[in-house]
CSV table of C-alpha atoms in Angstrom, one decimal:
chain,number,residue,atom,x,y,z
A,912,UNK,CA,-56.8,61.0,51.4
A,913,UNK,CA,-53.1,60.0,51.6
A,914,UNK,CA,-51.3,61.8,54.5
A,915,UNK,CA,-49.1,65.1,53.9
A,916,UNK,CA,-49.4,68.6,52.7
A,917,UNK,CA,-52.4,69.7,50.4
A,918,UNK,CA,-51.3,72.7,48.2
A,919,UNK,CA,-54.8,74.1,46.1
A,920,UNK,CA,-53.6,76.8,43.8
A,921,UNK,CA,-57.2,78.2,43.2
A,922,UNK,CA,-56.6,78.5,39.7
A,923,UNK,CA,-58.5,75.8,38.0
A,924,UNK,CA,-55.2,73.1,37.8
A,925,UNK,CA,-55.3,70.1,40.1
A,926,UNK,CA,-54.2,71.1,43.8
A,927,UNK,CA,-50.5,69.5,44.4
A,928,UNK,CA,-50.1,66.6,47.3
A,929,UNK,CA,-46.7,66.5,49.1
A,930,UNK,CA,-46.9,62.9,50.5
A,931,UNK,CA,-45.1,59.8,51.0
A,932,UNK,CA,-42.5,59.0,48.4
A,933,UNK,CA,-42.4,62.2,47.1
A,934,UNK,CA,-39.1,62.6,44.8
A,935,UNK,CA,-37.1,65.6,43.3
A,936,UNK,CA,-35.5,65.5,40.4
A,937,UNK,CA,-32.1,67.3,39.9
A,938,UNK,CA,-30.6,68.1,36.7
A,939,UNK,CA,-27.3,66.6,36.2
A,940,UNK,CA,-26.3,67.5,32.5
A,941,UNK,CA,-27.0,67.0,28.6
A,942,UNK,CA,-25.0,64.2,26.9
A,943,UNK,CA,-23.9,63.2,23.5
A,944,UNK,CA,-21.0,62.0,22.6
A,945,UNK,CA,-19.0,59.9,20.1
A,946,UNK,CA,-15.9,57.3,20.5
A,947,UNK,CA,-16.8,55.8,24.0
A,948,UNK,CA,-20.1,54.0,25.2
A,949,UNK,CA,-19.4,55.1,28.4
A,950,UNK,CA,-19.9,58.3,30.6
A,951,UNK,CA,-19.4,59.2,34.4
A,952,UNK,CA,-22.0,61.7,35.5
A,953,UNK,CA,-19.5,63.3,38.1
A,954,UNK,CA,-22.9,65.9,39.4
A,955,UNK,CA,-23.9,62.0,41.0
A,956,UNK,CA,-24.9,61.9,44.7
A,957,UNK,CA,-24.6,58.5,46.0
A,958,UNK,CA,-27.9,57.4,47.3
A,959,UNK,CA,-29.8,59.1,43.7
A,960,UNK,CA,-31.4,56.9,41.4
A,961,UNK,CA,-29.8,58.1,37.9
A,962,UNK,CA,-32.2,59.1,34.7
A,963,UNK,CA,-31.6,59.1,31.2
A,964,UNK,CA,-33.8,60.6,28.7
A,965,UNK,CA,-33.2,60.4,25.0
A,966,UNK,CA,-33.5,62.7,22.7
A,967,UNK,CA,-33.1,61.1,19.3
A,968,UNK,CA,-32.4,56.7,19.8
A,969,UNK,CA,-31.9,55.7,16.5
A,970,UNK,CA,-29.9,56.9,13.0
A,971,UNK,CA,-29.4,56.0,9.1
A,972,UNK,CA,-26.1,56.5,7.4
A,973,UNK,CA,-25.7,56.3,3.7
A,974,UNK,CA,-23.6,53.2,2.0
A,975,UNK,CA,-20.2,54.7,1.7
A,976,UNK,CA,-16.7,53.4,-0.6
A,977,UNK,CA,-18.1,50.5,-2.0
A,978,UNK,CA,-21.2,49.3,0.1
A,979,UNK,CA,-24.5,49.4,-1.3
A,980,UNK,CA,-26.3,49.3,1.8
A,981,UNK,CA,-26.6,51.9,4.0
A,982,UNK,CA,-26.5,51.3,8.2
A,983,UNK,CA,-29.1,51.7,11.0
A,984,UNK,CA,-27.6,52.7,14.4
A,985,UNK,CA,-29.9,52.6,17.4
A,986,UNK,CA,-30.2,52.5,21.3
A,987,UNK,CA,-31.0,49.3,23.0
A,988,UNK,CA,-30.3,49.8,26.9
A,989,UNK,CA,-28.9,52.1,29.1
A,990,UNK,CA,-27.6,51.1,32.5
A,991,UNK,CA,-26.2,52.7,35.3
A,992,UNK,CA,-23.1,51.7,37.9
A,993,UNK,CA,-22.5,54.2,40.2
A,994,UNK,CA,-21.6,57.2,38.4
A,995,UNK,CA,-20.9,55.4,35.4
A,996,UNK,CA,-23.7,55.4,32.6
A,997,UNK,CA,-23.3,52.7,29.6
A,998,UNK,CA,-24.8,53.0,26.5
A,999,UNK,CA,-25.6,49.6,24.7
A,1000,UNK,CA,-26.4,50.2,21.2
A,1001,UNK,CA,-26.3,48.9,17.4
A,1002,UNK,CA,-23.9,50.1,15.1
A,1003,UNK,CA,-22.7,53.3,17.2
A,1004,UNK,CA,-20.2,53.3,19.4
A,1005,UNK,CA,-20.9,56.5,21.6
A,1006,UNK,CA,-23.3,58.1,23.8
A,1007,UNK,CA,-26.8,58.7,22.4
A,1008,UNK,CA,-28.2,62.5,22.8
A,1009,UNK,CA,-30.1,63.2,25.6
A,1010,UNK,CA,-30.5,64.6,29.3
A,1011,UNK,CA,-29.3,62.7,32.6
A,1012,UNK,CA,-31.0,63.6,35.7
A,1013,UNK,CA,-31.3,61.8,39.2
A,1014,UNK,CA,-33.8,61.3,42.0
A,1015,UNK,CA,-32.3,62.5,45.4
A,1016,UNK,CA,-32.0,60.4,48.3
A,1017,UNK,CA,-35.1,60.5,50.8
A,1018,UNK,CA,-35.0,62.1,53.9
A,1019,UNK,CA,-33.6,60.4,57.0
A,1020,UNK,CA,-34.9,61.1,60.4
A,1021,UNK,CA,-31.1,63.0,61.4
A,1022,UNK,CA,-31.9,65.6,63.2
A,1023,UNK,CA,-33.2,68.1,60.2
A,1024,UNK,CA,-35.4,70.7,60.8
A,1025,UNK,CA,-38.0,71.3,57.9
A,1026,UNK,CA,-41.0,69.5,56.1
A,1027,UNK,CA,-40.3,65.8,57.3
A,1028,UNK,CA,-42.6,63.4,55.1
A,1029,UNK,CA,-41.7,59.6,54.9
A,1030,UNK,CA,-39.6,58.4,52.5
A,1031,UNK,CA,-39.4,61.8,50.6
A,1032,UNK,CA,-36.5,64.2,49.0
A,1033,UNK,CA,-36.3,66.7,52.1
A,1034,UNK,CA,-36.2,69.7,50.6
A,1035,UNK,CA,-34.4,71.3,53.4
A,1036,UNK,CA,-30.8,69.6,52.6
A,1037,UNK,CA,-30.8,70.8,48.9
A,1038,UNK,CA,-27.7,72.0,48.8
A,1039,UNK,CA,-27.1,72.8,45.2
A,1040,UNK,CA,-30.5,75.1,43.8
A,1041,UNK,CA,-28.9,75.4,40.5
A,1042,UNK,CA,-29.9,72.2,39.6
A,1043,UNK,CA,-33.4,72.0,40.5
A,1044,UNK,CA,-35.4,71.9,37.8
A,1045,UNK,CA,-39.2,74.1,38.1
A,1046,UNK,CA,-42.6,74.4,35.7
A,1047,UNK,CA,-41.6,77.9,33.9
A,1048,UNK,CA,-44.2,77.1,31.8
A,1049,UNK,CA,-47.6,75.3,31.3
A,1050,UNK,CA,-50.5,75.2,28.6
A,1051,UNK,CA,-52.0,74.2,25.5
A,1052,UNK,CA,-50.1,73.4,22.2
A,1053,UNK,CA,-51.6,72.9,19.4
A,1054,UNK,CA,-49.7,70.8,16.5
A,1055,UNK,CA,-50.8,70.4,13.2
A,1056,UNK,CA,-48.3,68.7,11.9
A,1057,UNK,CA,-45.8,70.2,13.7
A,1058,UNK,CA,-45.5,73.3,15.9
A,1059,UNK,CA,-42.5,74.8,17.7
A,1060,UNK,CA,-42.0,74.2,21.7
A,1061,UNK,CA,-42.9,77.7,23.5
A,1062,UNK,CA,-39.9,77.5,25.0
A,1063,UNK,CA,-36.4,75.2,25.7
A,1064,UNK,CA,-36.7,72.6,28.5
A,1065,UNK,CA,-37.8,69.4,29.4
A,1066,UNK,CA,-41.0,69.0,28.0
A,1067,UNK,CA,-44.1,66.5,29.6
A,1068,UNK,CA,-47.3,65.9,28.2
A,1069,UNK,CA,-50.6,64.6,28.4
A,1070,UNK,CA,-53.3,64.0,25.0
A,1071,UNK,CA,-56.0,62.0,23.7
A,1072,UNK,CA,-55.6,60.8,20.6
A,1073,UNK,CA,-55.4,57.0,19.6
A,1074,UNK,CA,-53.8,56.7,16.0
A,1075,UNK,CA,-51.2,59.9,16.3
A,1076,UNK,CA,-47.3,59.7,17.2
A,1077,UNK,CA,-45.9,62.5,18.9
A,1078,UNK,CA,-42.1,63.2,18.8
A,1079,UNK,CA,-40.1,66.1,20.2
A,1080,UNK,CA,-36.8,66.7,18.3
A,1081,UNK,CA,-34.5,69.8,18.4
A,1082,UNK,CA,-37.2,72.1,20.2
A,1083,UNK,CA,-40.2,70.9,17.5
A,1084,UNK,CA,-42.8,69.1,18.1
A,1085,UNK,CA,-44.1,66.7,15.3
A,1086,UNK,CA,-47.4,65.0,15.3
A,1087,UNK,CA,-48.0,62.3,12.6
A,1088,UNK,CA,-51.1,59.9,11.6
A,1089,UNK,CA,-48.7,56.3,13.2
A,1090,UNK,CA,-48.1,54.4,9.5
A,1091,UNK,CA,-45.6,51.9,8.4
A,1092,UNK,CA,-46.7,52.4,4.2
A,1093,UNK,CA,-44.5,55.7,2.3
A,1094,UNK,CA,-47.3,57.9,3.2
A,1095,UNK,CA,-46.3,60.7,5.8
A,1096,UNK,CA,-49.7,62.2,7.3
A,1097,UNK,CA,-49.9,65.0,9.9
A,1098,UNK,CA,-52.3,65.3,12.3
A,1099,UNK,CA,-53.9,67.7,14.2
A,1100,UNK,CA,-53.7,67.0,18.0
A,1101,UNK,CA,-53.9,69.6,21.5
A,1102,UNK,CA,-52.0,68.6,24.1
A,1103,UNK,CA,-51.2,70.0,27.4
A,1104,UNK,CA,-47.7,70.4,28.6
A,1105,UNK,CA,-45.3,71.6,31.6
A,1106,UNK,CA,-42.1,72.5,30.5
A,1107,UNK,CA,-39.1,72.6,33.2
A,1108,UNK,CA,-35.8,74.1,33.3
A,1109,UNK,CA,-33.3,74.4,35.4
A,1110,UNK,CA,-34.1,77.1,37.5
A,1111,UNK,CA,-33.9,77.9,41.8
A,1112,UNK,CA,-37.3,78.8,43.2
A,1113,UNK,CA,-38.4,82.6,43.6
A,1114,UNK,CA,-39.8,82.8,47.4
A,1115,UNK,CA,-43.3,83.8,47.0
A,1116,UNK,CA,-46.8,83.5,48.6
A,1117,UNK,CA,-47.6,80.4,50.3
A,1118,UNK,CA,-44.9,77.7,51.5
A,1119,UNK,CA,-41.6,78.0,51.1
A,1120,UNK,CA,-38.8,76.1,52.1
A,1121,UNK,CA,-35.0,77.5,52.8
A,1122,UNK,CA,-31.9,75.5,52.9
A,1123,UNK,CA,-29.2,76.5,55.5
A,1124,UNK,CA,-27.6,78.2,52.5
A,1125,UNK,CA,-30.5,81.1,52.7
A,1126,UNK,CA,-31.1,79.4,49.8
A,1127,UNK,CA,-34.8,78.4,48.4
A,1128,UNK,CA,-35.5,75.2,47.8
A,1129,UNK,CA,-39.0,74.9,47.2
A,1130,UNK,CA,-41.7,77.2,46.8
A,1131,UNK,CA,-45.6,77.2,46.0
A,1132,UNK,CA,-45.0,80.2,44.1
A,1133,UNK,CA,-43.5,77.7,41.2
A,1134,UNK,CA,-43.9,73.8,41.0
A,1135,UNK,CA,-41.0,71.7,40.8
A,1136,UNK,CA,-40.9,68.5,39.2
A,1137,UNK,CA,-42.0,65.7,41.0
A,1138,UNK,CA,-41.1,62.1,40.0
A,1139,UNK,CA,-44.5,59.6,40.4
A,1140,UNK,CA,-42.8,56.9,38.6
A,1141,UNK,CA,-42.2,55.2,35.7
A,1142,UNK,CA,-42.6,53.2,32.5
A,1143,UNK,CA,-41.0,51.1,29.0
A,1144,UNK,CA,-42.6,52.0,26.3
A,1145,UNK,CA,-43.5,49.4,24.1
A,1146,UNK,CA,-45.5,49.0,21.5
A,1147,UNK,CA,-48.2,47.5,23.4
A,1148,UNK,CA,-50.8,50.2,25.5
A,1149,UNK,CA,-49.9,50.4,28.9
A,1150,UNK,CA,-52.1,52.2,31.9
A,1151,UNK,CA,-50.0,55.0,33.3
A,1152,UNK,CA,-52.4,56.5,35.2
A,1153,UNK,CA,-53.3,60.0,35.5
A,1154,UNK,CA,-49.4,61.2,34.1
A,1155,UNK,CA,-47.5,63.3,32.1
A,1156,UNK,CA,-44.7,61.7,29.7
A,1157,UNK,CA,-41.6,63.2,28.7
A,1158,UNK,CA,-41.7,63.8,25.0
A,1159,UNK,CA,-38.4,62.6,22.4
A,1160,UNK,CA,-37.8,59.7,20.6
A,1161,UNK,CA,-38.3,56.1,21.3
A,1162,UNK,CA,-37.1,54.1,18.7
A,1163,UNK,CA,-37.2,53.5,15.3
A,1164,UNK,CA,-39.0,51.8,12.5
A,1165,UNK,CA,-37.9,51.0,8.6
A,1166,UNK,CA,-40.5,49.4,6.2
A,1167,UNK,CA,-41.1,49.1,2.3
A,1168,UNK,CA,-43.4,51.4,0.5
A,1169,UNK,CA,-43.9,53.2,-3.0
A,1170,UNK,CA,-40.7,51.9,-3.9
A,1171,UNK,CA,-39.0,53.3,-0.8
A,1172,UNK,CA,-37.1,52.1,2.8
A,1173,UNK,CA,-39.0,54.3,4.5
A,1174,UNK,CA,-37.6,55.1,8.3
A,1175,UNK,CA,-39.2,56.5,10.8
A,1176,UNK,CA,-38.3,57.6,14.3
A,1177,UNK,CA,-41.0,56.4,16.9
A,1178,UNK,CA,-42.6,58.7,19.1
A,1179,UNK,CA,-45.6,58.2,22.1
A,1180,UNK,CA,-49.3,57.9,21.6
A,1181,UNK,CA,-51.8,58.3,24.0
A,1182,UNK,CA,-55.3,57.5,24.3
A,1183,UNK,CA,-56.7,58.3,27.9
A,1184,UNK,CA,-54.5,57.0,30.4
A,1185,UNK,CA,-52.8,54.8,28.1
A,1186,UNK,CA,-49.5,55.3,26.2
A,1187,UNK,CA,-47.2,53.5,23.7
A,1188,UNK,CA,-44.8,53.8,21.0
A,1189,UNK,CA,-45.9,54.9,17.4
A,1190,UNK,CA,-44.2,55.6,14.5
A,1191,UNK,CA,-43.4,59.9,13.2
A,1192,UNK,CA,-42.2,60.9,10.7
A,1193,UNK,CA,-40.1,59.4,7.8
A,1194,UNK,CA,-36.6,61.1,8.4
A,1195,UNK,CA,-34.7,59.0,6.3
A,1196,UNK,CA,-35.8,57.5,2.6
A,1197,UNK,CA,-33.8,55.3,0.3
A,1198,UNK,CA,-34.3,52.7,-2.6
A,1199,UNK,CA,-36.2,49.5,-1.2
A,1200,UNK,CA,-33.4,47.5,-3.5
A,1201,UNK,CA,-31.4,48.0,-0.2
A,1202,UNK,CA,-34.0,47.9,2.3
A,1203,UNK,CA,-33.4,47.3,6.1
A,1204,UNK,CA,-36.4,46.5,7.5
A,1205,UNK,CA,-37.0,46.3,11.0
A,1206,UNK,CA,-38.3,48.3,13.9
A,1207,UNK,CA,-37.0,48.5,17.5
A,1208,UNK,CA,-38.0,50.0,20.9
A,1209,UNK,CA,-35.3,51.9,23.7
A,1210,UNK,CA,-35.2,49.2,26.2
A,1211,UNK,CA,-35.4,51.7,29.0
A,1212,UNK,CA,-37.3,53.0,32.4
A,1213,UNK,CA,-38.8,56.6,31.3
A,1214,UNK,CA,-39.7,58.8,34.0
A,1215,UNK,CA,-43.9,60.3,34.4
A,1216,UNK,CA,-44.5,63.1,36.5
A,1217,UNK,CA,-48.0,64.1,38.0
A,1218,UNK,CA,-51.0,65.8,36.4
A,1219,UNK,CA,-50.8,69.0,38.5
A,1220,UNK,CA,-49.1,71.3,36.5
């Protein structure tokens, strides 16, 4: 057993383990923007390791004047200077929807009082609780096609089923059989999710740690999110281990079928611990006398977060 704190909730979820390299997310803002690829996230504390998280990576628009093809827009990269996030994308010169977030700095040995474990967010210098983001909710959903979220947030999840795509877009979750031909087939997969929002800890029974603020921090009464790494999705299966991923959209694809283009944002599948792209959906549809074929991943680092919620 690694060395920290053991937290068991006695309630039939997995007991939570504060150990070494332990991170906090913090909430820095939504974004989504058009006319400039670039952004400064001015919530940035140097030292964090900034996050994005898209929401929707990929877009058709029409043929307008005289074209007679339409246009695909999509995310490739997003990098980070600093402050300064950079979008990198096809055919759109802006900043893709999503949600920016950051891992604090570790602790350092400086004389804090508090929890203390190595190369962890110390809790105890949280200055800011507004931005700490906490499970407000946890459970089974159920989507048969689709199904609305139970509630706003950032959503993680963790299923098993190998041939369905699952896509999170404007608070509804969509699960679809992955295809590439002009059928669009829904499918009927449980999944278990924590949802977090921005929220500060309510002190409660159990451990609880206050900033010098008064302020609380953390608190056993309420999980907060807690980074455990991360991934690329591809369209290969990857081992993530015993994780939750953040649900959205990861890319696109556009193929011929029954006459059609038929587009299609991509979403995750998971089959045990593995997890990659799959295609949702068809959002957008036109004549295949114009068609734009291709597919494309996000060429980007999402974050997974523990199965203890």
């Amino acid at each position: 057993m690694p060395s920290g704190l053991y937290i068991n909730y006695n309630d039939g979820r997995p007991a939570m383990e504060i150990t070494a390299n332990l991170r906090c997310p913090s909430f820095c803002r939504n974004v989504g923007s058009a006319g400039s690829t670039t952004e400064v996230i001015s919530e940035y504390i140097p030292g964090s390791q900034l996050i994005y998280i898209p929401s929707r990576a990929a877009a058709y628009s029409p043929p307008s004047g005289t074209a007679i093809i339409g246009t695909v827009s999509y995310l490739r990269n997003v990098t980070f200077n600093g402050a300064l996030m950079t979008h990198d994308s096809v055919d759109n010169n802006g900043i893709w929807a999503g949600q920016v977030w950051q891992l604090l700095p570790v602790n350092s040995p400086s004389g804090n009082r508090g929890l203390l474990i190595a190369n962890s967010t110390d809790f105890s210098v949280i200055s800011d609780v507004t931005r700490i983001m906490t499970c407000i909710w946890h459970g089974n959903i159920t989507i048969n096609g689709q199904a609305a979220a139970p509630t706003s947030g950032v959503l993680f999840a963790k299923w098993n089923h190998p041939t369905a795509s699952i896509t999170l877009e404007n608070g509804v979750l969509y699960a679809r059989e992955s295809r590439t031909d002009s059928s669009d087939v829904n499918a009927n997969v449980t999944i278990y999710a924590a949802i977090f929002n921005v929220s500060s800890p309510t002190p409660g029974v159990g451990l609880n740690i206050i900033n010098s603020s008064g302020q609380c921090t953390f608190s056993t009464a309420r999980k907060p999110l807690i980074y455990s790494g991360s991934f690329s999705p591809t369209s290969n299966w990857q081992d993530i281990g015993s994780n939750m991923v953040p649900l959205g959209t990861y890319g696109y694809e556009a193929s011929n079928g029954g006459g059609w283009c038929n587009m299609r944002l991509r979403g995750l599948m998971m089959s045990g611990n593995s997890v990659k792209t799959g295609n949702s959906k068809i959002t957008w549809q036109w004549t295949d006398r114009y068609s734009i074929v291709g597919s494309r991943n996000v060429g980007i680092s999402i974050p997974l977060i523990p199965d203890i919620y």
